[in-house]
Every structure is written in structure tokens, then in C-alpha cells.
Amino acid sequence: MTETTVTETKPAPAKKAVPDAQTVTAVKHWTDRLFSFRCTRPASLRFRSGEFVMIGLMTTDEKTGREKPLLRAYSIASPSWDEEMEFYSIKVEDGPLTSRLQHIKVGDEIVMRPKPVGTLVHDALLPGKRIWFFATGTGFAPFASLLREPQTYEDYDEIIITHTCREAGELTYGRELIEGLKDDELLNEVIGEGFWKKIKYYPTTTREESAKMGRITDLMRSGEAFRDLGVDGMNAETDRAMICGNLAFNLELKDMFEEYGLEEGANSDPKHYVVEKAFLD
């Protein structure tokens, strides 16, 4: 008869709870510079499609040795009715946050401050007939939310989304999302069959060859964009707009809108267009 040795081990220490932690449920890398991910949604979180929240990861303070959250403002790419949260991010090799965030996997935890804010919301605009969404790079994120928001189609007869990136591959996230609306049974049922036909999608690239080359602002100034889209331009009576891009892009479009007679609005003072000031490309 042999003697069986039983080795006892201490139970693993419980994982330290991270404040405002949410669990990653999906990750997709679109290019070597872009990725998106989904995570659980706080039960108490309520937001308007187009808003942003602060998200990030825990990091160790070099001076104190204490754990603290490293947070950045991220537009919510999922619509207000979604049971999960979706985000679309750039990868920066030496970025304090994205150098680490780009390596998250399903099951990992991120920190999310459940206090949504932002200007890219329907409440900040006066009623109109046509709405324009202008995005560069990951500035497409809030429009990914608004394109799946029923109110967008209730409020407007036409939705034009322009997306300018350097390379064609950087347009894939937006293009696939828009194409997916056609087969979205829930949205077709809630909004109405064929709701997606109101959308005019206008992607352009500035470096890599694609079907439409050029900066959207240049294409608008020359009139080419308006001709391609079959519209007569923009005016304060019918057109509303939202901008989410790099700072130079935002300022250039703002100047153009003022020339068109459009005024900048806010949550407390709805007007003709709004700009997301928190976006960093």
C-alpha cells in the first residue's frame, strides 16, 4: 500500500477591486494603428448617443508607488440603448495610455468614470432637414453611436457622414458599421424598414489611393463634394452639422460654417452646428 501525499495550497488572494471597473468583452484590431473594443456597461449609466466618458487603466505612481487610474476622454461608439459599451481607439506606441490599452484582451478590466458629457448630441441642435457628420480618424466614434440612434432618423430626412483618413484601411470600421445597418433586424424594426437609405456615406483618403482622394474641406470649397452628394451646399435653414476631428480640422470647418451662415450651438443654447472639443487624434 502506498502512501498518498496531499499538498495543501493557500487560496489565491482575492483580486483587488478596481474602482469603476468594467470587463472587456470583445477586441478587434482594424489596422496597425486602430482598434475597437467592447466592455460591460455600468448598471446605473445613462447617456445620450454622441457623448463621451473617461476611461483608462490602473497605473503605478512612480513617486508614491500607489495605484491610480490613468484616464482619457473617449467618445462612446455604441448607441444609448446598447447593453454594452463600445469604443474606437488609435494606437500610439509611446502614448501613456494607448501604448497599454491596445494590448487589452477579453476578460481584462478597464476603468470607466460613469459621468457622460459632450456636445455632439441632438439636444444641442435646432430642428433641421439634413444633418452632416464630419469626422477624421477615430473621430468617427460618436457618429457610430448616432448612426444607430433612432432619434437621428426621426429628426432628419437625410444623414450625410463624411470620414477622412490617411489610408483606405482606416475607413474600414466606419464602412462596415454603415453596411451592417442594412441587415440590422432590430433597427429596421424599431426605426422602420430601409431607414438606412437616408444615409449618404462620403469617405475620402489623403495619402493612399482610394475612390475619392482629398481633404473634405478642400472638396467642399471646390464644390466637388456637394456635386458628388447631389446637394446644393449648406445653409442655416435646412442643414445641421456635427464635427469630430483633429483641432486644425475642427477650426477650418468652423470657419467654413460661419461663412455658410451657420452658428455654433451648445447643450444650453441649440444652434446649427456643434464641435467635439475633447477629441484627440
Short mmCIF file of C-alpha atoms in Angstrom, two decimals:
data_model
loop_
_atom_site.label_atom_id
_atom_site.label_comp_id
_atom_site.label_asym_id
_atom_site.label_seq_id
_atom_site.Cartn_x
_atom_site.Cartn_y
_atom_site.Cartn_z
CA MET A 1 0.00 0.00 0.00
CA THR A 2 1.43 3.30 -0.98
CA GLU A 3 1.03 6.50 0.90
CA THR A 4 -0.59 9.39 -0.92
CA THR A 5 0.83 12.79 -0.13
CA VAL A 6 -1.67 15.62 -0.19
CA THR A 7 -0.20 19.03 -0.73
CA GLU A 8 -2.29 21.89 0.56
CA THR A 9 -2.09 25.30 -1.04
CA LYS A 10 -3.33 28.57 0.25
CA PRO A 11 -6.18 30.04 -1.71
CA ALA A 12 -5.06 32.72 -4.15
CA PRO A 13 -5.54 36.19 -2.73
CA ALA A 14 -8.66 37.89 -4.00
CA LYS A 15 -8.03 40.23 -6.87
CA LYS A 16 -8.03 43.78 -5.64
CA ALA A 17 -11.20 45.50 -6.73
CA VAL A 18 -10.62 48.34 -9.19
CA PRO A 19 -12.95 51.30 -8.72
CA ASP A 20 -15.38 51.79 -11.61
CA ALA A 21 -14.00 48.63 -13.28
CA GLN A 22 -15.66 47.16 -16.35
CA THR A 23 -14.81 43.89 -18.09
CA VAL A 24 -13.66 43.77 -21.72
CA THR A 25 -15.97 41.53 -23.79
CA ALA A 26 -14.54 41.91 -27.32
CA VAL A 27 -11.50 43.38 -29.07
CA LYS A 28 -10.89 43.92 -32.80
CA HIS A 29 -7.77 45.33 -34.42
CA TRP A 30 -8.59 47.10 -37.69
CA THR A 31 -5.11 48.26 -38.69
CA ASP A 32 -1.72 48.59 -37.02
CA ARG A 33 -2.93 51.99 -35.78
CA LEU A 34 -6.60 51.41 -34.96
CA PHE A 35 -8.64 49.07 -32.78
CA SER A 36 -12.06 48.89 -31.15
CA PHE A 37 -13.32 47.09 -28.08
CA ARG A 38 -16.49 46.44 -26.15
CA CYS A 39 -16.96 46.14 -22.41
CA THR A 40 -19.68 45.74 -19.83
CA ARG A 41 -21.91 48.71 -19.09
CA PRO A 42 -22.40 50.04 -15.57
CA ALA A 43 -25.95 49.29 -14.48
CA SER A 44 -26.51 52.90 -13.46
CA LEU A 45 -25.00 54.54 -16.56
CA ARG A 46 -27.36 56.62 -18.69
CA PHE A 47 -26.04 58.64 -21.63
CA ARG A 48 -27.15 60.37 -24.79
CA SER A 49 -25.83 58.98 -28.07
CA GLY A 50 -22.81 61.07 -29.07
CA GLU A 51 -21.46 61.72 -25.56
CA PHE A 52 -18.09 60.65 -24.14
CA VAL A 53 -16.77 59.25 -20.85
CA MET A 54 -13.39 58.99 -19.16
CA ILE A 55 -11.85 55.53 -19.48
CA GLY A 56 -8.42 54.08 -18.83
CA LEU A 57 -6.25 51.66 -16.88
CA MET A 58 -4.74 51.49 -13.43
CA THR A 59 -1.10 52.55 -13.23
CA THR A 60 1.53 52.86 -10.51
CA ASP A 61 2.57 56.34 -9.44
CA GLU A 62 6.38 56.46 -9.69
CA LYS A 63 6.67 58.87 -6.76
CA THR A 64 4.29 57.29 -4.26
CA GLY A 65 4.14 53.71 -5.50
CA ARG A 66 0.36 53.83 -5.23
CA GLU A 67 -2.07 52.59 -7.83
CA LYS A 68 -4.07 55.27 -9.60
CA PRO A 69 -6.19 55.43 -12.75
CA LEU A 70 -4.76 56.86 -15.98
CA LEU A 71 -7.78 58.22 -17.84
CA ARG A 72 -8.57 59.85 -21.18
CA ALA A 73 -11.78 61.12 -22.77
CA TYR A 74 -13.27 58.58 -25.20
CA SER A 75 -16.40 59.05 -27.28
CA ILE A 76 -18.90 56.23 -26.78
CA ALA A 77 -19.28 54.43 -30.11
CA SER A 78 -22.28 52.37 -29.03
CA PRO A 79 -25.80 53.86 -29.04
CA SER A 80 -27.60 54.78 -25.83
CA TRP A 81 -29.77 51.64 -25.93
CA ASP A 82 -26.90 49.13 -26.22
CA GLU A 83 -26.38 46.79 -23.26
CA GLU A 84 -22.60 47.07 -23.66
CA MET A 85 -20.17 49.94 -24.27
CA GLU A 86 -18.09 50.24 -27.43
CA PHE A 87 -15.00 52.39 -28.02
CA TYR A 88 -12.82 53.08 -31.06
CA SER A 89 -9.19 53.99 -30.42
CA ILE A 90 -5.93 54.92 -32.04
CA LYS A 91 -2.70 53.16 -31.07
CA VAL A 92 0.19 55.39 -30.04
CA GLU A 93 3.43 53.49 -29.44
CA ASP A 94 4.67 55.88 -26.76
CA GLY A 95 1.28 57.09 -25.60
CA PRO A 96 0.87 56.90 -21.81
CA LEU A 97 -2.50 55.15 -22.14
CA THR A 98 -2.91 53.75 -25.66
CA SER A 99 0.51 52.07 -25.61
CA ARG A 100 -1.04 49.79 -22.96
CA LEU A 101 -4.71 49.92 -23.89
CA GLN A 102 -4.04 48.48 -27.35
CA HIS A 103 -2.96 45.21 -25.70
CA ILE A 104 -6.15 44.57 -23.71
CA LYS A 105 -7.82 41.17 -24.11
CA VAL A 106 -11.25 39.74 -23.42
CA GLY A 107 -11.63 39.38 -19.65
CA ASP A 108 -9.33 42.29 -18.78
CA GLU A 109 -10.63 45.22 -16.79
CA ILE A 110 -10.69 48.89 -17.69
CA VAL A 111 -11.62 51.86 -15.55
CA MET A 112 -14.68 53.88 -16.58
CA ARG A 113 -15.95 57.01 -14.89
CA PRO A 114 -19.75 56.83 -15.35
CA LYS A 115 -20.23 60.56 -15.93
CA PRO A 116 -21.01 61.11 -19.62
CA VAL A 117 -20.73 64.58 -21.14
CA GLY A 118 -20.35 66.10 -24.59
CA THR A 119 -21.71 68.44 -27.23
CA LEU A 120 -22.38 66.01 -30.10
CA VAL A 121 -25.99 65.41 -29.07
CA HIS A 122 -29.28 66.16 -30.77
CA ASP A 123 -30.32 68.44 -27.91
CA ALA A 124 -27.62 70.95 -28.93
CA LEU A 125 -29.07 71.47 -32.41
CA LEU A 126 -32.13 73.31 -33.69
CA PRO A 127 -34.58 71.27 -35.82
CA GLY A 128 -33.47 70.82 -39.45
CA LYS A 129 -33.95 68.67 -42.54
CA ARG A 130 -30.42 67.39 -43.15
CA ILE A 131 -27.63 66.54 -40.70
CA TRP A 132 -23.94 66.29 -41.56
CA PHE A 133 -21.45 64.24 -39.55
CA PHE A 134 -17.83 65.30 -40.23
CA ALA A 135 -15.08 63.01 -38.92
CA THR A 136 -11.36 62.40 -39.25
CA GLY A 137 -9.68 59.24 -37.96
CA THR A 138 -11.19 57.89 -34.74
CA GLY A 139 -13.47 60.92 -34.69
CA PHE A 140 -15.94 58.56 -36.34
CA ALA A 141 -16.70 57.08 -32.89
CA PRO A 142 -19.55 59.38 -31.75
CA PHE A 143 -21.17 59.05 -35.16
CA ALA A 144 -21.03 55.26 -34.83
CA SER A 145 -23.32 55.88 -31.87
CA LEU A 146 -25.56 58.44 -33.58
CA LEU A 147 -25.93 56.36 -36.75
CA ARG A 148 -27.54 53.67 -34.59
CA GLU A 149 -29.70 56.13 -32.66
CA PRO A 150 -33.41 56.10 -33.71
CA GLN A 151 -33.78 59.83 -33.00
CA THR A 152 -31.31 60.62 -35.80
CA TYR A 153 -33.76 59.22 -38.35
CA GLU A 154 -36.82 60.68 -36.65
CA ASP A 155 -35.34 64.20 -36.71
CA TYR A 156 -33.82 64.29 -40.21
CA ASP A 157 -34.77 63.40 -43.77
CA GLU A 158 -31.14 62.94 -44.80
CA ILE A 159 -27.93 61.99 -42.97
CA ILE A 160 -24.55 62.69 -44.60
CA ILE A 161 -21.47 61.18 -42.98
CA THR A 162 -18.02 62.23 -44.24
CA HIS A 163 -14.95 60.41 -43.00
CA THR A 164 -11.43 61.49 -43.96
CA CYS A 165 -8.42 59.29 -43.17
CA ARG A 166 -4.88 58.98 -44.42
CA GLU A 167 -5.14 55.37 -45.62
CA ALA A 168 -8.00 53.32 -47.06
CA GLY A 169 -7.77 50.67 -44.34
CA GLU A 170 -8.57 53.30 -41.72
CA LEU A 171 -12.04 53.66 -43.25
CA THR A 172 -12.95 50.01 -42.64
CA TYR A 173 -14.51 50.41 -39.18
CA GLY A 174 -16.93 53.06 -40.38
CA ARG A 175 -17.70 51.42 -43.70
CA GLU A 176 -18.52 48.04 -42.15
CA LEU A 177 -20.68 49.66 -39.48
CA ILE A 178 -22.72 51.55 -42.09
CA GLU A 179 -23.05 48.48 -44.32
CA GLY A 180 -24.18 46.47 -41.30
CA LEU A 181 -27.16 48.76 -40.72
CA LYS A 182 -28.89 47.25 -43.76
CA ASP A 183 -29.10 43.85 -42.06
CA ASP A 184 -29.72 45.08 -38.51
CA GLU A 185 -33.08 43.47 -37.78
CA LEU A 186 -33.61 45.36 -34.52
CA LEU A 187 -33.04 48.82 -36.01
CA ASN A 188 -35.06 48.04 -39.12
CA GLU A 189 -37.92 47.03 -36.85
CA VAL A 190 -37.63 49.95 -34.41
CA ILE A 191 -36.88 52.77 -36.87
CA GLY A 192 -38.58 51.37 -39.95
CA GLU A 193 -37.63 49.09 -42.82
CA GLY A 194 -34.99 50.70 -45.03
CA PHE A 195 -34.16 53.52 -42.58
CA TRP A 196 -30.53 53.28 -43.72
CA LYS A 197 -31.46 54.63 -47.15
CA LYS A 198 -31.42 58.11 -45.59
CA ILE A 199 -27.63 57.83 -45.21
CA LYS A 200 -25.13 59.22 -47.72
CA TYR A 201 -21.62 58.00 -46.89
CA TYR A 202 -18.68 60.02 -48.23
CA PRO A 203 -15.25 58.55 -47.33
CA THR A 204 -12.01 60.15 -48.54
CA THR A 205 -8.30 59.49 -48.11
CA THR A 206 -5.41 61.95 -48.12
CA ARG A 207 -2.39 59.68 -48.65
CA GLU A 208 -3.29 56.27 -50.02
CA GLU A 209 -5.09 55.98 -53.34
CA SER A 210 -8.84 55.39 -52.99
CA ALA A 211 -12.10 56.01 -54.83
CA LYS A 212 -12.16 59.60 -53.54
CA MET A 213 -8.96 61.44 -52.69
CA GLY A 214 -8.65 64.73 -50.83
CA ARG A 215 -9.46 66.58 -47.65
CA ILE A 216 -13.19 67.04 -47.21
CA THR A 217 -12.76 70.77 -46.64
CA ASP A 218 -10.96 71.16 -49.98
CA LEU A 219 -13.62 69.08 -51.73
CA MET A 220 -16.33 71.27 -50.22
CA ARG A 221 -14.62 74.52 -51.19
CA SER A 222 -14.27 73.36 -54.79
CA GLY A 223 -17.89 72.25 -54.81
CA GLU A 224 -16.89 68.70 -55.77
CA ALA A 225 -18.24 67.15 -52.56
CA PHE A 226 -21.62 68.84 -52.95
CA ARG A 227 -21.87 67.72 -56.59
CA ASP A 228 -20.94 64.15 -55.65
CA LEU A 229 -23.59 64.14 -52.92
CA GLY A 230 -26.25 65.79 -55.03
CA VAL A 231 -26.85 68.71 -52.67
CA ASP A 232 -26.71 72.46 -53.27
CA GLY A 233 -24.43 73.25 -50.32
CA MET A 234 -25.17 74.09 -46.72
CA ASN A 235 -27.46 76.74 -45.27
CA ALA A 236 -28.89 77.61 -41.87
CA GLU A 237 -32.49 76.91 -42.86
CA THR A 238 -32.07 73.21 -43.61
CA ASP A 239 -28.63 71.98 -42.55
CA ARG A 240 -27.26 70.92 -39.17
CA ALA A 241 -23.78 69.57 -38.53
CA MET A 242 -21.54 67.85 -36.01
CA ILE A 243 -17.73 67.84 -36.14
CA CYS A 244 -15.28 65.42 -34.50
CA GLY A 245 -11.72 65.59 -35.75
CA ASN A 246 -8.29 66.97 -35.06
CA LEU A 247 -8.04 70.57 -33.89
CA ALA A 248 -6.99 72.05 -37.25
CA PHE A 249 -9.87 70.25 -38.99
CA ASN A 250 -12.36 71.49 -36.41
CA LEU A 251 -11.24 75.10 -36.74
CA GLU A 252 -11.25 75.01 -40.52
CA LEU A 253 -14.77 73.62 -40.67
CA LYS A 254 -15.98 76.12 -38.09
CA ASP A 255 -14.74 78.98 -40.28
CA MET A 256 -16.47 77.45 -43.30
CA PHE A 257 -19.75 77.01 -41.43
CA GLU A 258 -19.69 80.63 -40.32
CA GLU A 259 -19.30 81.59 -43.98
CA TYR A 260 -22.37 79.49 -44.75
CA GLY A 261 -24.31 81.38 -42.08
CA LEU A 262 -24.35 78.56 -39.52
CA GLU A 263 -23.92 79.32 -35.80
CA GLU A 264 -22.27 77.11 -33.19
CA GLY A 265 -24.61 75.63 -30.60
CA ALA A 266 -24.37 74.05 -27.17
CA ASN A 267 -26.50 72.00 -24.82
CA SER A 268 -27.77 75.20 -23.21
CA ASP A 269 -28.10 77.11 -26.49
CA PRO A 270 -29.06 74.97 -29.53
CA LYS A 271 -27.93 76.31 -32.91
CA HIS A 272 -26.89 74.96 -36.32
CA TYR A 273 -23.69 73.00 -35.61
CA VAL A 274 -21.61 71.62 -32.73
CA VAL A 275 -17.98 70.59 -32.27
CA GLU A 276 -16.50 67.92 -30.00
CA LYS A 277 -13.64 69.69 -28.28
CA ALA A 278 -12.44 66.64 -26.33
CA PHE A 279 -11.37 64.59 -29.34
CA LEU A 280 -7.66 63.82 -29.74
CA ASP A 281 -6.43 62.00 -32.84
#
